[in-house]
Amino acid sequence: MWDLPGPGLEPVTRASAGGFLTTAPPGKPYARDVIQNSKEVLSLLQGKNPAFKPVLAIIQAGDDNLMQEVNQNLAEEAGLNIAHICLPADSSEDEIIDEILKINEDTRIHGLALQISETSFSNKILNALKPEKDVDGVTDVNLGKLVRGDAHECFVSPVARAVIELLEKSGVNLDGKKILVIGAHGSLEATLQCLFQRKGSMTMSSQWKTPQLQSKLHEADIVILGSPKPEEIPLSWIQPGTTVLNCSHDFLSGKLGCSSPGIHGTGPIAEDVSLLAAALRIQNMVSSRRRWLCEQQYRRWRLHCLKLQPLSPVPSDIEISRAQTPKAVDILAKEIGLLADEIEIYGKSKAKVRLSLLERLKDQADGKYVLVAGITPTPLGEGKSAVTIGLVQALTAHLNINSFACLRQPSQGPTFGVKGGAAGGGYAQVIPMEEFNLHLTGDIHAITAANNLLAAAIDTRILHENTQTDKALYNRLVASVNGVREFSKIQLARLKKLGINKTDPSSLTEEEMRKFARLDIDPSTITWQRVMDTNDRFLRKITIGRGNTEKGFSRQAQFDIAVASEVMAVLALTDSLTDMKERLGRMVVASDRNGQPVTTSDLGVTGALTVLMKDAIKPNLMQTLEGTPVFVHAGPFANIAHGNSSVLADKIALKLVGEEGYVVTEAGFGADIGMEKFFNIKCRASGLVPSVVVLVATVRALKMHGGGPSVTAGVPLKKEYTEENLQLVADGCCNLEKQIQIAQLFGVPVVVALNVFRTDTRAEIDLVCELAKRAGAFNAVPCYHWSIGGKGSVDLAQAVREAASKKSRFQFLYDVQLPIVEKIRTIAQSVYGAEDIELSPEAQSKIDRYTEQGFGNLPICMAKTHLSLSHQPDKKGVPKDFILPVSDVRASIGAGFIYPLVGTMSTMPGLPTRPCFYDIDLDTETEQVKGLF
């Protein structure tokens, strides 16, 4: 413990009439009080956050053991850690800045102080410090906040504070006093002037060589020495009774032998300033960390929302998107409580968010969890993404409530095919929409690379096993490198799985070598397909291995769309990097000739897949047209996969919004598809409980279900859809009623959001809302976000808030311990309304195999058309008395579900006669994308 000097050494010196110095009351105990207070505050903070211990780094150029010991002992007494970085005294500016930049990015260090020569304090060095770590208050940012009056939001120079406190505690009344600051420079001079003026003092600054120095000294009541007094300046210039305080750099560095001639009493005085300044620096650290911890608790965001200026008629989506200038993504991140080291910026408007945030906010209460689903849609889509965006814009930009939208990343298949993009529409969009719809941060490309690496590993392993002896195969799998032969980590895991407890490759018996080296994959059981993120019907059935180098080992295979890959499902359902690696290793790609499952781990490729996916696991941060936050992460289709954005995005968003906030996520297609999987698959994986379901309907889709003409993408709508027709609307509400009932199976309240189109009439709107409430909806609200933004969804936001205040009675539809067939039947009958199911021989065989392999207790992910409650796309409304045919069953063991295919469902979409790509172009002069919608 630092032995604080006793009361015999005083801080303030007054010049007497005879030229001798008299002393003010004792000052050294003040440092002791500051340290004790800091210790108590830190102890309280650590009581609530046991792992919390701030670390102060001090960069020191040269040997200054005295101040190093002072800092170390004060920090230890307060309960802080000190990290000393000692550089040579002649270190260059660039060498000092290099150390500063390292500490700036070190999340383990919370504060940084510089102990370098006065000549080294250049603006370039000072402003290299991160303002939030600048505990000495020397950066322009901290000085600016102080001058502006925001001292509570910044660091204030501990030296300047020490001067003020020593004067005040010594009984000096600063109000109306004339203060002369001599020889001070830069941040210290500016801070002293600012603090003295706040105390009502009249402050003058001067350098030692100023011609009028003597007259200024005569006028001053208090003199602050910012640098050592030159010999030629006589002590007699200081008037009797003047209070003198020395805070020159030499003294503050502990170089007490450099005191000004003739002012012999100032040595101990300056040492007191130095000691109290060191204590106040510790206090700065503790106060800053207390403020930081408070900011991690729930608070209303101070979000700068972007203003909309809606036009009529409403322009195209891309024109609206381009007319709005997004906030810089680092500004958005700061507004919602993300730390600078928790984001990785991609360009100006996108960033990935690191998973370390979950550990930081683990004790924060979650917000309310809202799911947006829909009725059975037309091929044009009914605007669930737009409703999601409109709702969060209403909550945050208009009701000042923290809210986050969590959306899936769109596949390029639909973007260039029929449906177009998925950024919302009109004045409820994610921006920039072209970045949202094209590539984003490359997650789908990472999935494609990982998926296809695994596919290549499967066929390559079959080839090599078929063309090599046991010994040759083993010797190549466990090769000698630089004379050393050893198993890799994943090979050791395979040995353990096989029950071979050996680590020396030369110690295996011939039988053990054969078991280790041969997977004996049965090609007819391979379920792992290659993928690409393009609609290409001609890759639905292909023959691979036709080249001469493959030695005749060809087989029938196929491509799936990339978002149907199990790697995508793993990404969407994982909750950590460790969990993702384990899930990737569990993925079953085939069976061996004995009927046992062959996994990614058996193939030895788990680590490589994890490397390819290490960045994709981080959610992507973007914003809406009104500047509210959006996570875009994972993009599984809802008809051929589970159709929901990632668990990680939802979990992070729920922490960021706080207990009074809302996270709004969207499930693909109708409630029978995306919502059912959200509840039975995603909620099982995440453990999260939804508060409300928002069910999106349109007059257009209801008319289709009521018997209206067919709706085809790219073909103008018939007049039944553009003119009032109450009978069609009323008849079609049977589908809306059925979807409400499906949501009620899970015990979650339903709010119907009627997405209003310009051709809808008031009578049609009122009819839908009335029938929805009769069917059991908590409320039904027309929404106008497409034409006017969040303002048009304020009523929906208020209805959601009211519904979310009710207690949820959430429950799963089935027990996962039921047999696979019974789980499929439960979904078919309770959700789709089928009379029963019919399994093809292949489907039954797969179910028997998966049950025998121990996978029978997984939830079910039905691959079914989204255009009907049944398996037949042309059957609208609420089909009855149908048998649901299950043609095939696959297993996504890593993702954690069984995957039945209903009817003729394809996992690779095709392009239509006139795809969207006809309209997409690039202006080569402006580099602006055209034609996206």
PDB file of N, CA, C and O in Angstrom, residues 25 69 314 393 426 805 922:
ATOM      1  N   PRO A  25      -3.339  25.277   4.932  1.00  0.00           N
ATOM      2  CA  PRO A  25      -3.655  24.054   5.685  1.00  0.00           C
ATOM      3  C   PRO A  25      -3.236  22.791   4.946  1.00  0.00           C
ATOM      4  O   PRO A  25      -3.017  22.795   3.736  1.00  0.00           O
ATOM      5  N   GLU A  69       5.966   4.004  -9.317  1.00  0.00           N
ATOM      6  CA  GLU A  69       5.629   3.393  -8.029  1.00  0.00           C
ATOM      7  C   GLU A  69       4.379   4.040  -7.433  1.00  0.00           C
ATOM      8  O   GLU A  69       3.512   3.355  -6.879  1.00  0.00           O
ATOM      9  N   VAL A 314     -46.233   6.994 -55.126  1.00  0.00           N
ATOM     10  CA  VAL A 314     -45.042   6.434 -54.491  1.00  0.00           C
ATOM     11  C   VAL A 314     -44.047   5.983 -55.560  1.00  0.00           C
ATOM     12  O   VAL A 314     -44.404   5.218 -56.465  1.00  0.00           O
ATOM     13  N   GLN A 393     -40.239   0.922 -37.521  1.00  0.00           N
ATOM     14  CA  GLN A 393     -40.161   2.370 -37.760  1.00  0.00           C
ATOM     15  C   GLN A 393     -41.186   3.095 -36.897  1.00  0.00           C
ATOM     16  O   GLN A 393     -40.910   4.164 -36.335  1.00  0.00           O
ATOM     17  N   GLY A 426     -41.704   0.301 -50.706  1.00  0.00           N
ATOM     18  CA  GLY A 426     -42.233   1.638 -50.501  1.00  0.00           C
ATOM     19  C   GLY A 426     -41.408   2.372 -49.467  1.00  0.00           C
ATOM     20  O   GLY A 426     -40.168   2.360 -49.511  1.00  0.00           O
ATOM     21  N   SER A 805     -48.557  -7.059 -23.660  1.00  0.00           N
ATOM     22  CA  SER A 805     -48.702  -6.898 -22.217  1.00  0.00           C
ATOM     23  C   SER A 805     -49.488  -8.050 -21.592  1.00  0.00           C
ATOM     24  O   SER A 805     -49.491  -8.224 -20.374  1.00  0.00           O
ATOM     25  N   LEU A 922     -26.582  -1.821 -64.697  1.00  0.00           N
ATOM     26  CA  LEU A 922     -25.675  -0.945 -63.976  1.00  0.00           C
ATOM     27  C   LEU A 922     -25.343   0.267 -64.836  1.00  0.00           C
ATOM     28  O   LEU A 922     -24.984   0.129 -66.009  1.00  0.00           O
TER      29      LEU A 922
END
